[in-house]
mmCIF file of C-alpha atoms in Angstrom:
data_model
loop_
_atom_site.group_PDB
_atom_site.id
_atom_site.type_symbol
_atom_site.label_atom_id
_atom_site.label_comp_id
_atom_site.label_asym_id
_atom_site.label_seq_id
_atom_site.Cartn_x
_atom_site.Cartn_y
_atom_site.Cartn_z
ATOM 1 C CA MET A 233 0.564 71.566 43.010
ATOM 2 C CA ALA A 234 1.358 73.160 39.647
ATOM 3 C CA TYR A 235 4.684 71.331 39.636
ATOM 4 C CA ASP A 236 2.873 68.028 40.212
ATOM 5 C CA HIS A 237 0.595 68.769 37.271
ATOM 6 C CA MET A 238 3.545 69.597 35.038
ATOM 7 C CA GLY A 239 5.300 66.402 36.083
ATOM 8 C CA LEU A 240 2.259 64.295 35.243
ATOM 9 C CA ILE A 241 1.918 65.978 31.867
ATOM 10 C CA SER A 242 5.599 65.335 31.104
ATOM 11 C CA PHE A 243 5.209 61.701 32.157
ATOM 12 C CA ALA A 244 2.194 61.274 29.855
ATOM 13 C CA ILE A 245 4.078 62.812 26.935
ATOM 14 C CA VAL A 246 6.996 60.427 27.485
ATOM 15 C CA LEU A 247 4.631 57.442 27.540
ATOM 16 C CA VAL A 248 2.899 58.538 24.341
ATOM 17 C CA SER A 249 6.237 59.158 22.577
ATOM 18 C CA ALA A 250 7.547 55.756 23.600
ATOM 19 C CA PHE A 251 4.389 54.090 22.343
ATOM 20 C CA ILE A 252 4.515 55.878 19.006
ATOM 21 C CA HIS A 253 8.162 54.903 18.570
ATOM 22 C CA GLY A 254 7.387 51.255 19.304
ATOM 23 C CA ALA A 255 4.424 51.238 16.925
ATOM 24 C CA THR A 256 6.458 52.630 14.027
ATOM 25 C CA ALA A 257 9.816 50.924 14.613
ATOM 26 C CA ALA A 258 11.497 49.389 11.568
ATOM 27 C CA ASP A 259 11.897 45.645 11.140
ATOM 28 C CA ASN A 260 15.082 43.660 10.528
ATOM 29 C CA TYR A 261 15.028 40.820 8.002
ATOM 30 C CA THR A 262 17.857 38.273 7.845
ATOM 31 C CA VAL A 263 18.076 37.229 4.194
ATOM 32 C CA LEU A 264 17.343 33.496 3.805
ATOM 33 C CA ASP A 265 17.186 33.237 7.604
ATOM 34 C CA GLY A 266 19.634 30.694 9.042
ATOM 35 C CA GLN A 267 21.002 29.678 5.643
ATOM 36 C CA GLY A 268 22.569 33.077 5.065
ATOM 37 C CA TRP A 269 23.520 34.882 1.846
ATOM 38 C CA ARG A 270 25.015 32.153 -0.335
ATOM 39 C CA VAL A 271 24.852 30.321 -3.649
ATOM 40 C CA THR A 272 21.510 28.544 -3.906
ATOM 41 C CA SER A 273 18.568 28.405 -6.283
ATOM 42 C CA GLN A 274 16.920 31.721 -7.073
ATOM 43 C CA ASP A 275 13.638 30.101 -6.078
ATOM 44 C CA ALA A 276 14.930 29.993 -2.505
ATOM 45 C CA TYR A 277 15.324 33.788 -2.446
ATOM 46 C CA ARG A 278 12.025 34.284 -4.293
ATOM 47 C CA ASN A 279 10.144 32.094 -1.842
ATOM 48 C CA TRP A 280 11.829 33.768 1.142
ATOM 49 C CA ALA A 281 10.783 37.242 -0.030
ATOM 50 C CA ALA A 282 7.292 36.281 -1.172
ATOM 51 C CA ASN A 283 5.516 36.644 2.191
ATOM 52 C CA LYS A 284 7.509 39.578 3.531
ATOM 53 C CA ASP A 285 6.011 43.061 3.947
ATOM 54 C CA PHE A 286 9.028 45.303 3.360
ATOM 55 C CA GLU A 287 8.613 48.982 4.262
ATOM 56 C CA VAL A 288 10.825 52.052 4.025
ATOM 57 C CA GLY A 289 13.148 52.056 7.028
ATOM 58 C CA ASP A 290 13.398 48.276 7.340
ATOM 59 C CA VAL A 291 16.851 46.684 7.358
ATOM 60 C CA LEU A 292 18.094 43.695 5.339
ATOM 61 C CA ILE A 293 20.837 41.643 7.015
ATOM 62 C CA PHE A 294 23.070 39.630 4.668
ATOM 63 C CA ASN A 295 25.061 37.023 6.604
ATOM 64 C CA PHE A 296 28.130 35.847 4.663
ATOM 65 C CA PRO A 297 31.852 35.221 5.230
ATOM 66 C CA THR A 298 34.041 38.150 4.140
ATOM 67 C CA ASN A 299 36.144 37.370 1.038
ATOM 68 C CA GLN A 300 33.740 34.580 0.031
ATOM 69 C CA HIS A 301 30.747 36.712 -0.972
ATOM 70 C CA ASP A 302 29.654 40.338 -1.195
ATOM 71 C CA VAL A 303 26.305 42.065 -1.727
ATOM 72 C CA ALA A 304 25.647 44.762 -4.313
ATOM 73 C CA GLU A 305 22.493 46.713 -5.002
ATOM 74 C CA VAL A 306 22.056 47.013 -8.766
ATOM 75 C CA THR A 307 19.569 48.074 -11.422
ATOM 76 C CA LYS A 308 17.015 45.639 -12.821
ATOM 77 C CA GLU A 309 19.025 45.329 -16.038
ATOM 78 C CA ALA A 310 22.176 44.444 -14.078
ATOM 79 C CA PHE A 311 20.150 42.034 -11.948
ATOM 80 C CA ASP A 312 18.758 40.228 -14.998
ATOM 81 C CA SER A 313 22.187 39.992 -16.666
ATOM 82 C CA CYS A 314 24.141 39.407 -13.421
ATOM 83 C CA ASN A 315 26.354 42.406 -14.148
ATOM 84 C CA GLY A 316 28.225 43.735 -11.107
ATOM 85 C CA THR A 317 30.285 46.353 -12.967
ATOM 86 C CA ASN A 318 28.398 49.532 -12.042
ATOM 87 C CA THR A 319 26.659 48.946 -8.739
ATOM 88 C CA ILE A 320 24.386 51.312 -6.837
ATOM 89 C CA SER A 321 26.125 50.223 -3.635
ATOM 90 C CA LEU A 322 28.511 47.447 -2.655
ATOM 91 C CA GLU A 323 29.156 45.822 0.732
ATOM 92 C CA LEU A 324 32.332 43.734 0.880
ATOM 93 C CA ASN A 325 32.328 42.694 4.537
ATOM 94 C CA GLY A 326 29.859 40.348 6.162
ATOM 95 C CA PRO A 327 27.499 40.466 7.822
ATOM 96 C CA ALA A 328 26.189 43.470 5.877
ATOM 97 C CA ARG A 329 23.215 45.599 6.931
ATOM 98 C CA ILE A 330 21.359 47.534 4.239
ATOM 99 C CA ARG A 331 18.608 49.994 5.151
ATOM 100 C CA LEU A 332 15.706 50.278 2.708
ATOM 101 C CA ASN A 333 15.511 54.041 2.217
ATOM 102 C CA THR A 334 13.119 54.215 -0.735
ATOM 103 C CA SER A 335 9.954 52.490 -1.855
ATOM 104 C CA GLY A 336 9.778 50.481 -5.069
ATOM 105 C CA ASP A 337 11.774 47.548 -6.419
ATOM 106 C CA HIS A 338 15.265 46.797 -5.097
ATOM 107 C CA TYR A 339 17.721 44.301 -6.601
ATOM 108 C CA PHE A 340 20.726 42.644 -4.930
ATOM 109 C CA ILE A 341 23.377 40.264 -6.290
ATOM 110 C CA CYS A 342 26.693 38.736 -5.303
ATOM 111 C CA THR A 343 29.405 40.000 -7.669
ATOM 112 C CA PHE A 344 31.761 37.050 -7.110
ATOM 113 C CA ASN A 345 32.392 35.169 -10.342
ATOM 114 C CA GLY A 346 29.500 32.842 -11.193
ATOM 115 C CA HIS A 347 27.581 33.355 -7.948
ATOM 116 C CA CYS A 348 24.753 35.467 -9.366
ATOM 117 C CA ASN A 349 24.285 33.165 -12.359
ATOM 118 C CA ALA A 350 24.130 30.273 -9.911
ATOM 119 C CA GLY A 351 21.176 31.911 -8.155
ATOM 120 C CA GLN A 352 22.660 34.268 -5.530
ATOM 121 C CA LYS A 353 20.372 37.197 -6.282
ATOM 122 C CA LEU A 354 17.445 38.773 -4.453
ATOM 123 C CA ALA A 355 14.677 41.060 -5.718
ATOM 124 C CA ILE A 356 12.192 42.672 -3.339
ATOM 125 C CA ARG A 357 9.464 45.294 -3.387
ATOM 126 C CA VAL A 358 9.406 47.987 -0.701
ATOM 127 C CA ARG A 359 6.338 50.028 0.134
ATOM 128 C CA SER A 360 6.104 53.283 2.001
ATOM 129 C CA ASP A 361 4.479 53.512 5.428
ATOM 130 C CA ASP A 362 1.490 55.255 3.816
ATOM 131 C CA ASP A 363 0.671 52.451 1.384
ATOM 132 C CA ALA A 364 -2.403 50.687 2.766
ATOM 133 C CA VAL A 365 -2.003 47.638 0.593
ATOM 134 C CA SER A 366 -1.610 43.944 1.111
ATOM 135 C CA PRO A 367 1.939 42.681 1.650
ATOM 136 C CA SER A 368 3.991 43.124 -1.510
ATOM 137 C CA ARG A 369 5.343 40.171 -3.378
ATOM 138 C CA SER A 370 8.837 39.989 -4.734
ATOM 139 C CA PRO A 371 8.930 41.776 -8.122
ATOM 140 C CA THR A 372 10.447 38.686 -9.694
ATOM 141 C CA SER A 373 8.060 36.159 -8.203
ATOM 142 C CA PRO A 374 4.819 36.115 -10.207
ATOM 143 C CA PRO A 375 2.578 33.076 -9.698
ATOM 144 C CA ARG A 376 4.012 29.997 -11.308
ATOM 145 C CA SER A 377 2.460 29.558 -14.722
ATOM 146 C CA THR A 378 1.286 26.318 -16.219
ATOM 147 C CA PRO A 379 3.902 24.162 -17.949
ATOM 148 C CA GLY A 380 4.824 25.551 -21.325
ATOM 149 C CA SER A 381 3.952 29.177 -20.528
ATOM 150 C CA ARG A 382 6.954 30.250 -18.432
ATOM 151 C CA ASP A 383 8.590 33.492 -19.516
ATOM 152 C CA THR A 384 11.855 33.222 -17.571
ATOM 153 C CA PRO A 385 14.131 30.244 -16.872
ATOM 154 C CA ASP A 386 14.430 28.720 -13.424
ATOM 155 C CA ASN A 387 17.503 27.683 -11.448
ATOM 156 C CA TYR A 388 17.492 24.305 -9.704
ATOM 157 C CA THR A 389 20.058 23.431 -7.044
ATOM 158 C CA VAL A 390 20.557 19.675 -7.355
ATOM 159 C CA LEU A 391 19.491 17.919 -4.144
ATOM 160 C CA ASP A 392 18.916 21.346 -2.584
ATOM 161 C CA SER A 393 20.965 21.967 0.563
ATOM 162 C CA GLN A 394 22.566 18.494 0.513
ATOM 163 C CA GLY A 395 24.463 19.340 -2.655
ATOM 164 C CA TRP A 396 25.971 17.087 -5.313
ATOM 165 C CA GLY A 397 27.529 14.144 -3.517
ATOM 166 C CA ILE A 398 27.095 10.474 -2.694
ATOM 167 C CA PRO A 399 23.489 10.383 -1.454
ATOM 168 C CA ARG A 400 22.210 8.926 1.789
ATOM 169 C CA SER A 401 19.469 7.111 -0.132
ATOM 170 C CA PRO A 402 19.778 5.450 -3.558
ATOM 171 C CA ASP A 403 16.513 7.137 -4.581
ATOM 172 C CA ALA A 404 17.526 10.636 -3.443
ATOM 173 C CA TYR A 405 18.231 12.074 -6.906
ATOM 174 C CA ARG A 406 15.231 10.313 -8.454
ATOM 175 C CA ASN A 407 12.900 11.683 -5.780
ATOM 176 C CA TRP A 408 14.395 15.175 -6.074
ATOM 177 C CA ALA A 409 13.816 15.289 -9.856
ATOM 178 C CA ALA A 410 10.399 13.638 -9.887
ATOM 179 C CA ASN A 411 8.267 16.743 -9.271
ATOM 180 C CA LYS A 412 10.378 19.252 -11.190
ATOM 181 C CA ASP A 413 9.218 20.934 -14.395
ATOM 182 C CA PHE A 414 12.500 21.264 -16.306
ATOM 183 C CA GLU A 415 12.388 23.378 -19.463
ATOM 184 C CA VAL A 416 14.905 24.517 -22.066
ATOM 185 C CA GLY A 417 16.880 27.452 -20.660
ATOM 186 C CA ASP A 418 16.673 26.339 -17.036
ATOM 187 C CA MET A 419 19.888 25.977 -15.021
ATOM 188 C CA LEU A 420 21.082 23.044 -12.929
ATOM 189 C CA ILE A 421 23.396 24.057 -10.080
ATOM 190 C CA PHE A 422 25.681 21.334 -8.747
ATOM 191 C CA ASN A 423 27.165 22.346 -5.390
ATOM 192 C CA PHE A 424 30.290 20.328 -4.566
ATOM 193 C CA PRO A 425 33.841 20.854 -3.291
ATOM 194 C CA THR A 426 36.404 21.053 -6.098
ATOM 195 C CA GLN A 427 38.692 17.985 -6.277
ATOM 196 C CA GLN A 428 36.193 15.911 -4.293
ATOM 197 C CA HIS A 429 33.577 15.532 -7.034
ATOM 198 C CA ASP A 430 32.878 16.543 -10.618
ATOM 199 C CA VAL A 431 29.791 16.454 -12.833
ATOM 200 C CA ALA A 432 29.706 14.971 -16.326
ATOM 201 C CA GLU A 433 26.845 14.837 -18.788
ATOM 202 C CA VAL A 434 26.856 11.416 -20.437
ATOM 203 C CA THR A 435 24.798 9.182 -22.708
ATOM 204 C CA LYS A 436 22.161 6.828 -21.315
ATOM 205 C CA ALA A 437 24.452 3.860 -21.893
ATOM 206 C CA ALA A 438 27.272 5.548 -19.951
ATOM 207 C CA PHE A 439 24.768 6.538 -17.247
ATOM 208 C CA ASP A 440 23.545 2.958 -16.838
ATOM 209 C CA SER A 441 27.089 1.550 -16.739
ATOM 210 C CA CYS A 442 28.574 4.470 -14.745
ATOM 211 C CA SER A 443 31.197 5.064 -17.428
ATOM 212 C CA GLY A 444 32.858 8.484 -17.439
ATOM 213 C CA THR A 445 35.268 7.719 -20.265
ATOM 214 C CA ASN A 446 33.713 9.792 -23.056
ATOM 215 C CA PRO A 447 31.451 12.408 -21.463
ATOM 216 C CA ILE A 448 29.392 14.882 -23.464
ATOM 217 C CA SER A 449 30.695 17.577 -21.112
ATOM 218 C CA ILE A 450 32.445 17.664 -17.756
ATOM 219 C CA GLN A 451 32.704 20.315 -15.016
ATOM 220 C CA ARG A 452 35.520 19.842 -12.500
ATOM 221 C CA ASN A 453 35.114 22.983 -10.362
ATOM 222 C CA GLY A 454 32.262 23.517 -7.946
ATOM 223 C CA PRO A 455 29.750 24.966 -7.835
ATOM 224 C CA ALA A 456 29.016 24.060 -11.460
ATOM 225 C CA THR A 457 26.138 25.593 -13.406
ATOM 226 C CA ILE A 458 24.814 23.718 -16.433
ATOM 227 C CA ARG A 459 22.252 25.252 -18.789
ATOM 228 C CA LEU A 460 19.666 22.891 -20.250
ATOM 229 C CA ASP A 461 19.901 23.741 -23.946
ATOM 230 C CA SER A 462 17.850 20.924 -25.471
ATOM 231 C CA THR A 463 14.720 18.911 -24.831
ATOM 232 C CA GLY A 464 14.677 15.229 -24.002
ATOM 233 C CA ASN A 465 16.503 13.114 -21.462
ATOM 234 C CA HIS A 466 19.736 14.336 -19.858
ATOM 235 C CA TYR A 467 22.067 12.189 -17.762
ATOM 236 C CA PHE A 468 24.681 13.322 -15.240
ATOM 237 C CA ILE A 469 27.199 11.369 -13.153
ATOM 238 C CA CYS A 470 30.240 11.934 -10.969
ATOM 239 C CA THR A 471 33.287 10.347 -12.619
ATOM 240 C CA PHE A 472 35.267 9.915 -9.379
ATOM 241 C CA PRO A 473 35.925 6.198 -8.781
ATOM 242 C CA GLY A 474 32.954 4.499 -7.148
ATOM 243 C CA HIS A 475 30.811 7.615 -6.790
ATOM 244 C CA CYS A 476 28.358 6.882 -9.607
ATOM 245 C CA ASN A 477 27.946 3.258 -8.526
ATOM 246 C CA ALA A 478 27.238 4.554 -5.015
ATOM 247 C CA GLY A 479 24.288 6.548 -6.367
ATOM 248 C CA GLN A 480 25.781 9.898 -7.440
ATOM 249 C CA LYS A 481 23.901 10.075 -10.736
ATOM 250 C CA LEU A 482 20.979 12.169 -11.952
ATOM 251 C CA ALA A 483 18.601 11.639 -14.876
ATOM 252 C CA ILE A 484 16.050 14.269 -15.891
ATOM 253 C CA THR A 485 13.612 14.980 -18.713
ATOM 254 C CA VAL A 486 13.568 18.470 -20.238
ATOM 255 C CA GLY A 487 10.513 19.825 -22.039
ATOM 256 C CA SER A 488 10.352 22.723 -24.465
ATOM 257 C CA ASN A 489 8.705 26.011 -23.573
ATOM 258 C CA ASP A 490 5.835 25.034 -25.887
ATOM 259 C CA ASP A 491 5.144 21.625 -24.348
ATOM 260 C CA ALA A 492 1.814 21.649 -22.515
ATOM 261 C CA VAL A 493 2.617 18.567 -20.490
ATOM 262 C CA SER A 494 2.657 17.660 -16.843
ATOM 263 C CA PRO A 495 5.881 18.374 -14.931
ATOM 264 C CA SER A 496 8.653 16.073 -16.086
ATOM 265 C CA GLY A 497 10.289 13.723 -13.669
ATOM 266 C CA SER A 498 13.247 11.427 -13.915
ATOM 267 C CA PRO A 499 13.100 9.362 -17.116
ATOM 268 C CA SER A 500 13.791 6.240 -15.109
ATOM 269 C CA PRO A 501 11.809 4.865 -13.360
ATOM 270 C CA PRO A 502 8.173 5.963 -14.020
ATOM 271 C CA ARG A 503 6.644 8.587 -11.753
ATOM 272 C CA ARG A 504 5.445 7.323 -8.399
ATOM 273 C CA THR A 505 1.795 7.048 -7.507
ATOM 274 C CA PRO A 506 0.330 9.531 -5.010
ATOM 275 C CA GLY A 507 1.265 8.651 -1.480
ATOM 276 C CA SER A 508 4.683 7.251 -2.309
ATOM 277 C CA ALA A 509 6.328 10.540 -3.234
ATOM 278 C CA LEU A 510 7.970 13.042 -0.974
ATOM 279 C CA PRO A 511 5.897 16.160 -0.146
ATOM 280 C CA PRO A 512 5.751 18.442 -3.217
ATOM 281 C CA GLN A 513 8.415 21.158 -3.258
ATOM 282 C CA THR A 514 7.754 22.784 -6.607
ATOM 283 C CA PRO A 515 10.196 25.691 -7.079
ATOM 284 C CA GLY A 516 8.759 29.105 -7.731
ATOM 285 C CA VAL A 517 5.280 28.714 -6.231
ATOM 286 C CA ASP A 518 4.285 32.206 -5.169
ATOM 287 C CA GLY A 519 4.041 32.449 -1.423
ATOM 288 C CA ALA A 520 5.834 29.178 -0.676
ATOM 289 C CA ASN A 521 8.191 29.255 2.269
ATOM 290 C CA PRO A 522 10.134 25.980 2.544
ATOM 291 C CA SER A 523 12.053 27.018 5.618
ATOM 292 C CA GLY A 524 8.883 27.853 7.567
ATOM 293 C CA PRO A 525 7.628 31.166 8.845
ATOM 294 C CA SER A 526 10.290 33.638 9.777
ATOM 295 C CA GLY A 527 10.641 37.305 10.472
ATOM 296 C CA PRO A 528 7.852 39.698 11.309
ATOM 297 C CA THR A 529 4.319 38.903 10.252
ATOM 298 C CA PRO A 530 2.827 41.175 7.561
ATOM 299 C CA ARG A 531 1.860 44.559 8.894
ATOM 300 C CA ASN A 532 -1.597 46.097 8.464
ATOM 301 C CA SER A 533 -1.266 49.887 8.304
ATOM 302 C CA ALA A 534 -4.912 50.718 8.942
ATOM 303 C CA GLN A 535 -5.140 48.372 11.906
ATOM 304 C CA SER A 536 -1.891 49.700 13.373
ATOM 305 C CA ILE A 537 -3.097 53.291 13.078
ATOM 306 C CA ALA A 538 -6.400 52.435 14.760
ATOM 307 C CA VAL A 539 -4.730 50.617 17.638
ATOM 308 C CA SER A 540 -2.200 53.419 18.042
ATOM 309 C CA SER A 541 -4.947 56.053 18.148
ATOM 310 C CA LEU A 542 -6.942 54.176 20.779
ATOM 311 C CA SER A 543 -3.889 53.590 22.931
ATOM 312 C CA ILE A 544 -2.785 57.229 22.707
ATOM 313 C CA ALA A 545 -6.285 58.346 23.666
ATOM 314 C CA ALA A 546 -6.228 55.997 26.651
ATOM 315 C CA LEU A 547 -2.881 57.329 27.823
ATOM 316 C CA MET A 548 -4.036 60.920 27.506
ATOM 317 C CA SER A 549 -7.190 60.081 29.471
ATOM 318 C CA LEU A 550 -5.048 58.681 32.262
ATOM 319 C CA ALA A 551 -2.969 61.853 32.295
ATOM 320 C CA ILE A 552 -6.075 64.028 32.521
ATOM 321 C CA ALA A 553 -7.446 61.843 35.324
ATOM 322 C CA PHE A 554 -4.228 62.349 37.284
ATOM 323 C CA LEU A 555 -4.540 66.100 36.828
ATOM 324 C CA HIS A 556 -7.945 66.059 38.460
#
């Protein structure tokens, strides 16, 4: 009979241990979900991280093709300046798995030439298991301020995931620009295959006539990053034969950091009335998640502890009942 009692006690201990392990298991987060670790707007990474509850022990999974990207953990200064010279760690082969071993802010960039400046950078905040706080926001994703009060520039990937190309709709670029708040210092990222497209900044007359003869500037290699250095209207076209006439042209209005105006849209035509626009997709809104919910839901430490305690007590009660 003593052996039966010992067996029941051992069984109860195994059950309790298994439960505790399941309740405290780390989570895996695939960075940017199905899109993977790639060149895109920094807002995409900010929005992805905004509703995540990262804890010590969790794992970040960076999906990328080897020899096309890498992932480096860096200091905040290196993150801000996109400097991959002295990294904390560097993973060259994809997919890369990085375990979050410490609480606090963590910064990741791609060290391939131009990728970080084009937006391939991720900043997150990690809390310890003992922090009974609400889910942490990304350290670089404060709530979007009102126009004219932004402290840091934003990156905008032109036409988002579709990239810079001949659009499916003639209004695609107009609609994309209409709800954007472009300011001096912001970056436009034109994603396109080299030798299939280019991007030229031109005058309004050249924009209207699709003339690429005397551009203000021209970028022939993709992805191309263009900094908005002045206020006013800016016009961009593809100079490949027929592309501009087929709709591959973008016009935007850039405000200064001191302009307290409503978000600027395309200078032509006027902004659409409510109901005719696409759903708002303002970059940088804290908590936005354009790709939908993904990954584990935020964890509540106090609730988890309470549930764990009750369940452990129940299991121990069962073990005692068996003994009697």
